[in-house]
Amino acid sequence: MSKYYDLLLSANTKEKSEKVIIWISILSFLIHLLIIGIINAGIIKPSFESELLTNPISAIYTPFTFILLFEVYLLVYHIPFSTSDYIAKQYEIITLILIRRIFKDLANLDLTINWFEDRYDLQFTYDIVSTLFLFFLIYYFHKLNGKGVSIKPIDTLPLRVQVFIKRKKIMASLLVPVIIIMAIYSFVDWAGSLLYGYQATEGTTFVDLNNIFFDEFFTLLILTDVLLLLFSFFHTSKFHVVIRNSGFIISTILIRISFSIDGFLNNILIIVAVLFGVLILLTNQQYGKLKDR
């Protein structure tokens, strides 16, 4: 299992994967722009209509998708080292999903005096304000998470901590193939719905597209969070740590629920989820200081 973990999630693999993703993102962006240019020139006519194939701004969507997938990989990479870093990656991913949605909003903006009456203009306003809030909350989460943290070699840690890290490495290793299968299935299912018209192609909106893979992914993260909580009992049973990990599960659940609703409530639920996680971490640290007195 150790060799399998090193193959998938070592620092060297992470560095190589990052370079590959950068090149894939650049090439996918250029290819997407080329396809849009060919369609707009009337050289080919697709059998279905999609904003992805008509507006050049929408081409940004494609490289952002690959960047998001790499963030998913980084999330799994952080599981063995720090639960808080792993949760922070969840927050970064949902924020990047919002940013990706902003590019869709930009493609649909209607710059008129009736700004607050247009659905796309309103969604753009919600997304842009939400992104600012989330960016600050993630900054504060990282600031809290970095307080008093000292990195020690794994072999110098207590034995039960080493065992806990090994269990998390096994979990992370198993997650990688599961996530790859989920991503491939989600893409094939979406592409099939467009090409062959099953599952009501007309209902495939850009909002739905924004949720592809990630709604199932956050469901998987809820299960992962629960396992981390259970495994943590082998390491510690301190009340504030249990509450912290339980709070992170609630935060992940709130993010997952946000995929099932649209509009203003979607943005509010995401902000509440991240804010809840920040407050849980803050209270956990204050409680820990109180117990150490």
mmCIF file of C-alpha atoms in Angstrom:
data_model
loop_
_atom_site.group_PDB
_atom_site.id
_atom_site.type_symbol
_atom_site.label_atom_id
_atom_site.label_comp_id
_atom_site.label_asym_id
_atom_site.label_seq_id
_atom_site.Cartn_x
_atom_site.Cartn_y
_atom_site.Cartn_z
ATOM 1 C CA MET A 1 0.000 0.000 0.000
ATOM 2 C CA SER A 2 2.933 2.318 0.716
ATOM 3 C CA LYS A 3 4.246 2.013 -2.869
ATOM 4 C CA TYR A 4 0.729 2.529 -4.224
ATOM 5 C CA TYR A 5 0.362 5.668 -2.091
ATOM 6 C CA ASP A 6 3.739 7.028 -3.244
ATOM 7 C CA LEU A 7 2.770 6.373 -6.856
ATOM 8 C CA LEU A 8 -0.472 8.364 -6.571
ATOM 9 C CA LEU A 9 0.058 10.937 -3.837
ATOM 10 C CA SER A 10 3.754 11.590 -3.296
ATOM 11 C CA ALA A 11 5.162 15.130 -3.487
ATOM 12 C CA ASN A 12 6.893 14.192 -6.744
ATOM 13 C CA THR A 13 3.630 12.946 -8.281
ATOM 14 C CA LYS A 14 1.868 16.114 -7.162
ATOM 15 C CA GLU A 15 4.503 18.301 -8.818
ATOM 16 C CA LYS A 16 4.353 16.359 -12.089
ATOM 17 C CA SER A 17 0.543 16.357 -12.070
ATOM 18 C CA GLU A 18 0.492 20.120 -11.618
ATOM 19 C CA LYS A 19 2.619 20.666 -14.737
ATOM 20 C CA VAL A 20 0.453 18.282 -16.763
ATOM 21 C CA ILE A 21 -2.747 20.019 -15.652
ATOM 22 C CA ILE A 22 -1.345 23.434 -16.610
ATOM 23 C CA TRP A 23 -0.616 22.257 -20.142
ATOM 24 C CA ILE A 24 -3.969 20.490 -20.442
ATOM 25 C CA SER A 25 -5.730 23.669 -19.260
ATOM 26 C CA ILE A 26 -3.939 25.820 -21.834
ATOM 27 C CA LEU A 27 -4.586 23.400 -24.690
ATOM 28 C CA SER A 28 -8.231 22.854 -23.722
ATOM 29 C CA PHE A 29 -8.788 26.621 -23.627
ATOM 30 C CA LEU A 30 -7.316 27.079 -27.113
ATOM 31 C CA ILE A 31 -9.249 24.114 -28.516
ATOM 32 C CA HIS A 32 -12.492 25.393 -27.006
ATOM 33 C CA LEU A 33 -11.895 28.842 -28.522
ATOM 34 C CA LEU A 34 -11.198 27.231 -31.892
ATOM 35 C CA ILE A 35 -14.445 25.241 -31.767
ATOM 36 C CA ILE A 36 -16.421 28.380 -30.886
ATOM 37 C CA GLY A 37 -14.787 30.249 -33.778
ATOM 38 C CA ILE A 38 -15.636 27.475 -36.246
ATOM 39 C CA ILE A 39 -19.262 27.353 -35.068
ATOM 40 C CA ASN A 40 -19.707 31.136 -35.126
ATOM 41 C CA ALA A 41 -18.227 31.205 -38.644
ATOM 42 C CA GLY A 42 -20.942 28.764 -39.723
ATOM 43 C CA ILE A 43 -18.483 26.087 -40.834
ATOM 44 C CA ILE A 44 -20.235 23.487 -38.697
ATOM 45 C CA LYS A 45 -23.575 23.489 -36.923
ATOM 46 C CA PRO A 46 -23.964 21.393 -33.750
ATOM 47 C CA SER A 47 -27.100 19.313 -33.265
ATOM 48 C CA PHE A 48 -27.764 21.003 -29.906
ATOM 49 C CA GLU A 49 -27.557 24.541 -28.541
ATOM 50 C CA SER A 50 -25.239 25.428 -25.697
ATOM 51 C CA GLU A 51 -23.676 28.619 -24.387
ATOM 52 C CA LEU A 52 -20.434 26.656 -24.187
ATOM 53 C CA LEU A 53 -20.279 26.615 -27.976
ATOM 54 C CA THR A 54 -21.257 30.191 -28.827
ATOM 55 C CA ASN A 55 -19.713 32.689 -26.410
ATOM 56 C CA PRO A 56 -15.878 33.042 -26.270
ATOM 57 C CA ILE A 57 -16.052 33.969 -22.574
ATOM 58 C CA SER A 58 -17.527 30.532 -21.915
ATOM 59 C CA ALA A 59 -14.266 28.993 -23.141
ATOM 60 C CA ILE A 60 -12.727 29.951 -19.780
ATOM 61 C CA TYR A 61 -15.035 27.330 -18.300
ATOM 62 C CA THR A 62 -13.010 24.459 -19.756
ATOM 63 C CA PRO A 63 -9.533 25.204 -18.295
ATOM 64 C CA PHE A 64 -11.183 26.096 -14.991
ATOM 65 C CA THR A 65 -12.725 22.636 -14.932
ATOM 66 C CA PHE A 66 -9.283 21.029 -15.146
ATOM 67 C CA ILE A 67 -7.968 23.398 -12.466
ATOM 68 C CA LEU A 68 -10.851 22.315 -10.243
ATOM 69 C CA LEU A 69 -10.049 18.659 -10.844
ATOM 70 C CA PHE A 70 -6.469 19.313 -9.765
ATOM 71 C CA GLU A 71 -7.810 20.998 -6.617
ATOM 72 C CA VAL A 72 -9.743 17.795 -5.972
ATOM 73 C CA TYR A 73 -6.461 15.897 -6.232
ATOM 74 C CA LEU A 74 -4.822 18.350 -3.790
ATOM 75 C CA LEU A 75 -7.702 17.825 -1.379
ATOM 76 C CA VAL A 76 -7.031 14.081 -1.338
ATOM 77 C CA TYR A 77 -3.294 14.774 -1.077
ATOM 78 C CA HIS A 78 -3.828 16.744 2.156
ATOM 79 C CA ILE A 79 -5.969 14.115 3.907
ATOM 80 C CA PRO A 80 -3.068 12.265 5.618
ATOM 81 C CA PHE A 81 -1.340 15.419 6.853
ATOM 82 C CA SER A 82 -4.012 17.713 8.253
ATOM 83 C CA THR A 83 -7.785 17.472 8.617
ATOM 84 C CA SER A 84 -8.017 21.270 8.709
ATOM 85 C CA ASP A 85 -6.035 21.617 5.456
ATOM 86 C CA TYR A 86 -8.306 18.998 3.901
ATOM 87 C CA ILE A 87 -11.383 20.991 4.946
ATOM 88 C CA ALA A 88 -9.795 24.224 3.704
ATOM 89 C CA LYS A 89 -9.428 22.590 0.287
ATOM 90 C CA GLN A 90 -13.161 21.845 0.292
ATOM 91 C CA TYR A 91 -13.816 25.544 0.833
ATOM 92 C CA GLU A 92 -11.375 26.516 -1.907
ATOM 93 C CA ILE A 93 -13.059 24.105 -4.336
ATOM 94 C CA ILE A 94 -16.573 25.443 -3.732
ATOM 95 C CA THR A 95 -15.236 29.003 -4.126
ATOM 96 C CA LEU A 96 -13.590 28.096 -7.430
ATOM 97 C CA ILE A 97 -16.877 26.553 -8.555
ATOM 98 C CA LEU A 98 -18.516 29.921 -7.879
ATOM 99 C CA ILE A 99 -15.770 31.727 -9.791
ATOM 100 C CA ARG A 100 -16.244 29.362 -12.708
ATOM 101 C CA ARG A 101 -19.954 30.171 -12.603
ATOM 102 C CA ILE A 102 -19.143 33.886 -12.736
ATOM 103 C CA PHE A 103 -17.684 33.388 -16.225
ATOM 104 C CA LYS A 104 -21.073 31.993 -17.250
ATOM 105 C CA ASP A 105 -22.750 34.997 -15.636
ATOM 106 C CA LEU A 106 -20.485 37.363 -17.575
ATOM 107 C CA ALA A 107 -21.527 35.726 -20.837
ATOM 108 C CA ASN A 108 -25.192 36.425 -20.022
ATOM 109 C CA LEU A 109 -24.977 39.917 -18.534
ATOM 110 C CA ASP A 110 -27.602 42.366 -19.752
ATOM 111 C CA LEU A 111 -26.315 45.862 -19.009
ATOM 112 C CA THR A 112 -29.644 47.664 -18.699
ATOM 113 C CA ILE A 113 -31.303 49.859 -16.109
ATOM 114 C CA ASN A 114 -33.388 46.843 -15.053
ATOM 115 C CA TRP A 115 -30.347 45.112 -13.554
ATOM 116 C CA PHE A 116 -32.180 43.621 -10.587
ATOM 117 C CA GLU A 117 -34.978 42.253 -12.731
ATOM 118 C CA ASP A 118 -32.806 40.029 -14.908
ATOM 119 C CA ARG A 119 -32.124 36.522 -13.589
ATOM 120 C CA TYR A 120 -28.572 36.326 -14.962
ATOM 121 C CA ASP A 121 -27.649 39.808 -13.693
ATOM 122 C CA LEU A 122 -28.917 38.910 -10.230
ATOM 123 C CA GLN A 123 -26.971 35.642 -10.203
ATOM 124 C CA PHE A 124 -23.820 37.497 -11.225
ATOM 125 C CA THR A 125 -24.327 39.905 -8.313
ATOM 126 C CA TYR A 126 -24.865 37.036 -5.860
ATOM 127 C CA ASP A 127 -21.799 35.171 -7.119
ATOM 128 C CA ILE A 128 -19.425 38.125 -7.144
ATOM 129 C CA VAL A 129 -20.366 39.217 -3.602
ATOM 130 C CA SER A 130 -20.301 35.623 -2.328
ATOM 131 C CA THR A 131 -16.820 35.098 -3.769
ATOM 132 C CA LEU A 132 -15.486 38.095 -1.836
ATOM 133 C CA PHE A 133 -17.022 36.812 1.416
ATOM 134 C CA LEU A 134 -15.685 33.306 0.840
ATOM 135 C CA PHE A 135 -12.212 34.549 -0.062
ATOM 136 C CA PHE A 136 -12.020 36.411 3.265
ATOM 137 C CA LEU A 137 -13.402 33.465 5.249
ATOM 138 C CA ILE A 138 -10.887 31.072 3.665
ATOM 139 C CA TYR A 139 -8.072 33.521 4.423
ATOM 140 C CA TYR A 140 -9.167 33.659 8.055
ATOM 141 C CA PHE A 141 -9.521 29.863 8.201
ATOM 142 C CA HIS A 142 -5.933 29.462 6.981
ATOM 143 C CA LYS A 143 -4.780 32.122 9.438
ATOM 144 C CA LEU A 144 -6.395 30.241 12.318
ATOM 145 C CA ASN A 145 -5.119 26.916 11.038
ATOM 146 C CA GLY A 146 -1.541 28.194 10.895
ATOM 147 C CA LYS A 147 -1.432 29.392 14.507
ATOM 148 C CA GLY A 148 0.886 27.379 16.689
ATOM 149 C CA VAL A 149 1.322 24.614 14.118
ATOM 150 C CA SER A 150 4.727 22.972 14.000
ATOM 151 C CA ILE A 151 5.605 20.430 11.338
ATOM 152 C CA LYS A 152 7.414 17.393 12.702
ATOM 153 C CA PRO A 153 8.756 14.314 10.903
ATOM 154 C CA ILE A 154 6.217 11.490 11.037
ATOM 155 C CA ASP A 155 8.664 9.061 12.635
ATOM 156 C CA THR A 156 9.093 11.428 15.626
ATOM 157 C CA LEU A 157 5.366 11.488 16.403
ATOM 158 C CA PRO A 158 3.689 9.227 19.005
ATOM 159 C CA LEU A 159 2.910 5.729 17.738
ATOM 160 C CA ARG A 160 -0.886 6.199 17.782
ATOM 161 C CA VAL A 161 -0.486 9.354 15.681
ATOM 162 C CA GLN A 162 1.647 7.470 13.171
ATOM 163 C CA VAL A 163 -1.017 4.751 12.954
ATOM 164 C CA PHE A 164 -3.700 7.414 12.438
ATOM 165 C CA ILE A 165 -1.684 8.941 9.577
ATOM 166 C CA LYS A 166 -1.193 5.501 7.984
ATOM 167 C CA ARG A 167 -4.955 4.911 8.074
ATOM 168 C CA LYS A 168 -5.551 8.273 6.437
ATOM 169 C CA LYS A 169 -2.989 7.432 3.744
ATOM 170 C CA ILE A 170 -4.865 4.219 2.972
ATOM 171 C CA MET A 171 -8.118 6.168 2.762
ATOM 172 C CA ALA A 172 -6.562 8.764 0.438
ATOM 173 C CA SER A 173 -5.101 6.044 -1.800
ATOM 174 C CA LEU A 174 -8.500 4.373 -2.145
ATOM 175 C CA LEU A 175 -10.211 7.676 -2.890
ATOM 176 C CA VAL A 176 -8.096 8.436 -5.977
ATOM 177 C CA PRO A 177 -9.465 5.656 -8.255
ATOM 178 C CA VAL A 178 -13.001 6.211 -6.935
ATOM 179 C CA ILE A 179 -12.841 9.918 -7.831
ATOM 180 C CA ILE A 180 -11.389 9.174 -11.281
ATOM 181 C CA ILE A 181 -14.234 6.737 -12.013
ATOM 182 C CA MET A 182 -16.805 9.269 -10.755
ATOM 183 C CA ALA A 183 -15.336 12.027 -12.953
ATOM 184 C CA ILE A 184 -15.305 9.858 -16.083
ATOM 185 C CA TYR A 185 -18.850 8.611 -15.452
ATOM 186 C CA SER A 186 -20.161 12.153 -14.846
ATOM 187 C CA PHE A 187 -18.599 13.456 -18.066
ATOM 188 C CA VAL A 188 -19.798 10.524 -20.186
ATOM 189 C CA ASP A 189 -23.308 10.799 -18.728
ATOM 190 C CA TRP A 190 -23.474 14.541 -19.422
ATOM 191 C CA ALA A 191 -22.018 14.201 -22.934
ATOM 192 C CA GLY A 192 -24.447 11.386 -23.709
ATOM 193 C CA SER A 193 -27.401 13.484 -22.574
ATOM 194 C CA LEU A 194 -26.386 16.172 -25.080
ATOM 195 C CA LEU A 195 -25.433 13.950 -27.998
ATOM 196 C CA TYR A 196 -28.255 11.418 -27.753
ATOM 197 C CA GLY A 197 -30.950 13.507 -26.142
ATOM 198 C CA TYR A 198 -31.770 11.270 -23.199
ATOM 199 C CA GLN A 199 -32.622 12.682 -19.793
ATOM 200 C CA ALA A 200 -34.299 15.838 -21.138
ATOM 201 C CA THR A 201 -31.507 17.698 -22.926
ATOM 202 C CA GLU A 202 -33.507 20.935 -22.844
ATOM 203 C CA GLY A 203 -33.244 20.924 -19.074
ATOM 204 C CA THR A 204 -29.443 20.807 -19.132
ATOM 205 C CA THR A 205 -28.761 24.327 -17.959
ATOM 206 C CA PHE A 206 -25.455 25.959 -17.197
ATOM 207 C CA VAL A 207 -26.281 25.705 -13.498
ATOM 208 C CA ASP A 208 -26.724 21.952 -13.892
ATOM 209 C CA LEU A 209 -23.426 21.814 -15.783
ATOM 210 C CA ASN A 210 -21.720 23.600 -12.906
ATOM 211 C CA ASN A 211 -22.850 20.805 -10.573
ATOM 212 C CA ILE A 212 -21.709 17.886 -12.734
ATOM 213 C CA PHE A 213 -19.433 15.564 -10.736
ATOM 214 C CA PHE A 214 -19.174 17.931 -7.767
ATOM 215 C CA ASP A 215 -22.543 17.148 -6.201
ATOM 216 C CA GLU A 216 -21.606 13.443 -6.110
ATOM 217 C CA PHE A 217 -18.071 14.378 -5.067
ATOM 218 C CA PHE A 218 -19.245 16.272 -1.985
ATOM 219 C CA THR A 219 -21.482 13.328 -1.109
ATOM 220 C CA LEU A 220 -18.328 11.203 -1.144
ATOM 221 C CA LEU A 221 -16.600 13.793 1.046
ATOM 222 C CA ILE A 222 -19.348 13.498 3.658
ATOM 223 C CA LEU A 223 -18.625 9.784 3.927
ATOM 224 C CA THR A 224 -14.893 10.542 4.075
ATOM 225 C CA ASP A 225 -15.440 13.082 6.859
ATOM 226 C CA VAL A 226 -17.391 10.533 8.884
ATOM 227 C CA LEU A 227 -14.607 7.960 8.504
ATOM 228 C CA LEU A 228 -12.020 10.546 9.559
ATOM 229 C CA LEU A 229 -14.109 11.279 12.638
ATOM 230 C CA LEU A 230 -14.327 7.595 13.526
ATOM 231 C CA PHE A 231 -10.620 7.001 12.907
ATOM 232 C CA SER A 232 -9.782 10.026 15.068
ATOM 233 C CA PHE A 233 -11.163 8.206 18.113
ATOM 234 C CA PHE A 234 -8.147 5.877 17.908
ATOM 235 C CA HIS A 235 -5.973 8.967 18.148
ATOM 236 C CA THR A 236 -7.846 11.155 20.644
ATOM 237 C CA SER A 237 -11.233 11.387 22.344
ATOM 238 C CA LYS A 238 -10.917 15.009 23.472
ATOM 239 C CA PHE A 239 -14.290 16.711 23.434
ATOM 240 C CA HIS A 240 -13.243 19.789 21.470
ATOM 241 C CA VAL A 241 -11.536 17.681 18.771
ATOM 242 C CA VAL A 242 -14.625 15.487 18.380
ATOM 243 C CA ILE A 243 -16.828 18.588 18.121
ATOM 244 C CA ARG A 244 -14.437 20.143 15.603
ATOM 245 C CA ASN A 245 -14.498 17.088 13.344
ATOM 246 C CA SER A 246 -18.282 16.758 13.729
ATOM 247 C CA GLY A 247 -18.667 20.435 12.846
ATOM 248 C CA PHE A 248 -16.597 19.925 9.696
ATOM 249 C CA ILE A 249 -19.005 17.144 8.680
ATOM 250 C CA ILE A 250 -21.951 19.527 9.097
ATOM 251 C CA SER A 251 -20.116 22.130 7.021
ATOM 252 C CA THR A 252 -19.566 19.613 4.200
ATOM 253 C CA ILE A 253 -23.221 18.551 4.334
ATOM 254 C CA LEU A 254 -24.336 22.186 3.972
ATOM 255 C CA ILE A 255 -22.103 22.577 0.911
ATOM 256 C CA ARG A 256 -23.576 19.405 -0.577
ATOM 257 C CA ILE A 257 -27.140 20.655 0.024
ATOM 258 C CA SER A 258 -26.271 23.900 -1.789
ATOM 259 C CA PHE A 259 -26.022 21.950 -5.063
ATOM 260 C CA SER A 260 -29.730 21.129 -4.851
ATOM 261 C CA ILE A 261 -30.899 24.764 -4.788
ATOM 262 C CA ASP A 262 -30.396 27.738 -7.087
ATOM 263 C CA GLY A 263 -30.211 31.494 -6.829
ATOM 264 C CA PHE A 264 -29.726 33.521 -3.666
ATOM 265 C CA LEU A 265 -30.258 30.574 -1.291
ATOM 266 C CA ASN A 266 -27.473 28.647 -3.005
ATOM 267 C CA ASN A 267 -24.988 31.435 -2.274
ATOM 268 C CA ILE A 268 -26.214 31.960 1.285
ATOM 269 C CA LEU A 269 -25.930 28.256 2.103
ATOM 270 C CA ILE A 270 -22.344 28.105 0.812
ATOM 271 C CA ILE A 271 -21.340 31.157 2.866
ATOM 272 C CA VAL A 272 -23.039 29.743 5.982
ATOM 273 C CA ALA A 273 -21.239 26.404 5.472
ATOM 274 C CA VAL A 274 -17.798 28.029 5.308
ATOM 275 C CA LEU A 275 -18.577 30.488 8.119
ATOM 276 C CA PHE A 276 -19.677 27.579 10.297
ATOM 277 C CA GLY A 277 -16.386 25.801 9.618
ATOM 278 C CA VAL A 278 -14.391 28.929 10.502
ATOM 279 C CA LEU A 279 -16.285 29.390 13.775
ATOM 280 C CA ILE A 280 -15.858 25.704 14.637
ATOM 281 C CA LEU A 281 -12.092 25.951 14.127
ATOM 282 C CA LEU A 282 -11.882 29.212 16.097
ATOM 283 C CA THR A 283 -13.878 27.829 19.031
ATOM 284 C CA ASN A 284 -11.897 24.570 18.969
ATOM 285 C CA GLN A 285 -8.628 26.456 19.317
ATOM 286 C CA GLN A 286 -9.923 28.650 22.136
ATOM 287 C CA TYR A 287 -11.274 25.579 23.928
ATOM 288 C CA GLY A 288 -7.917 23.850 23.542
ATOM 289 C CA LYS A 289 -6.149 26.812 25.157
ATOM 290 C CA LEU A 290 -8.649 26.708 28.041
ATOM 291 C CA LYS A 291 -7.997 23.004 28.661
ATOM 292 C CA ASP A 292 -4.231 23.537 28.593
ATOM 293 C CA ARG A 293 -4.321 25.996 31.485
#
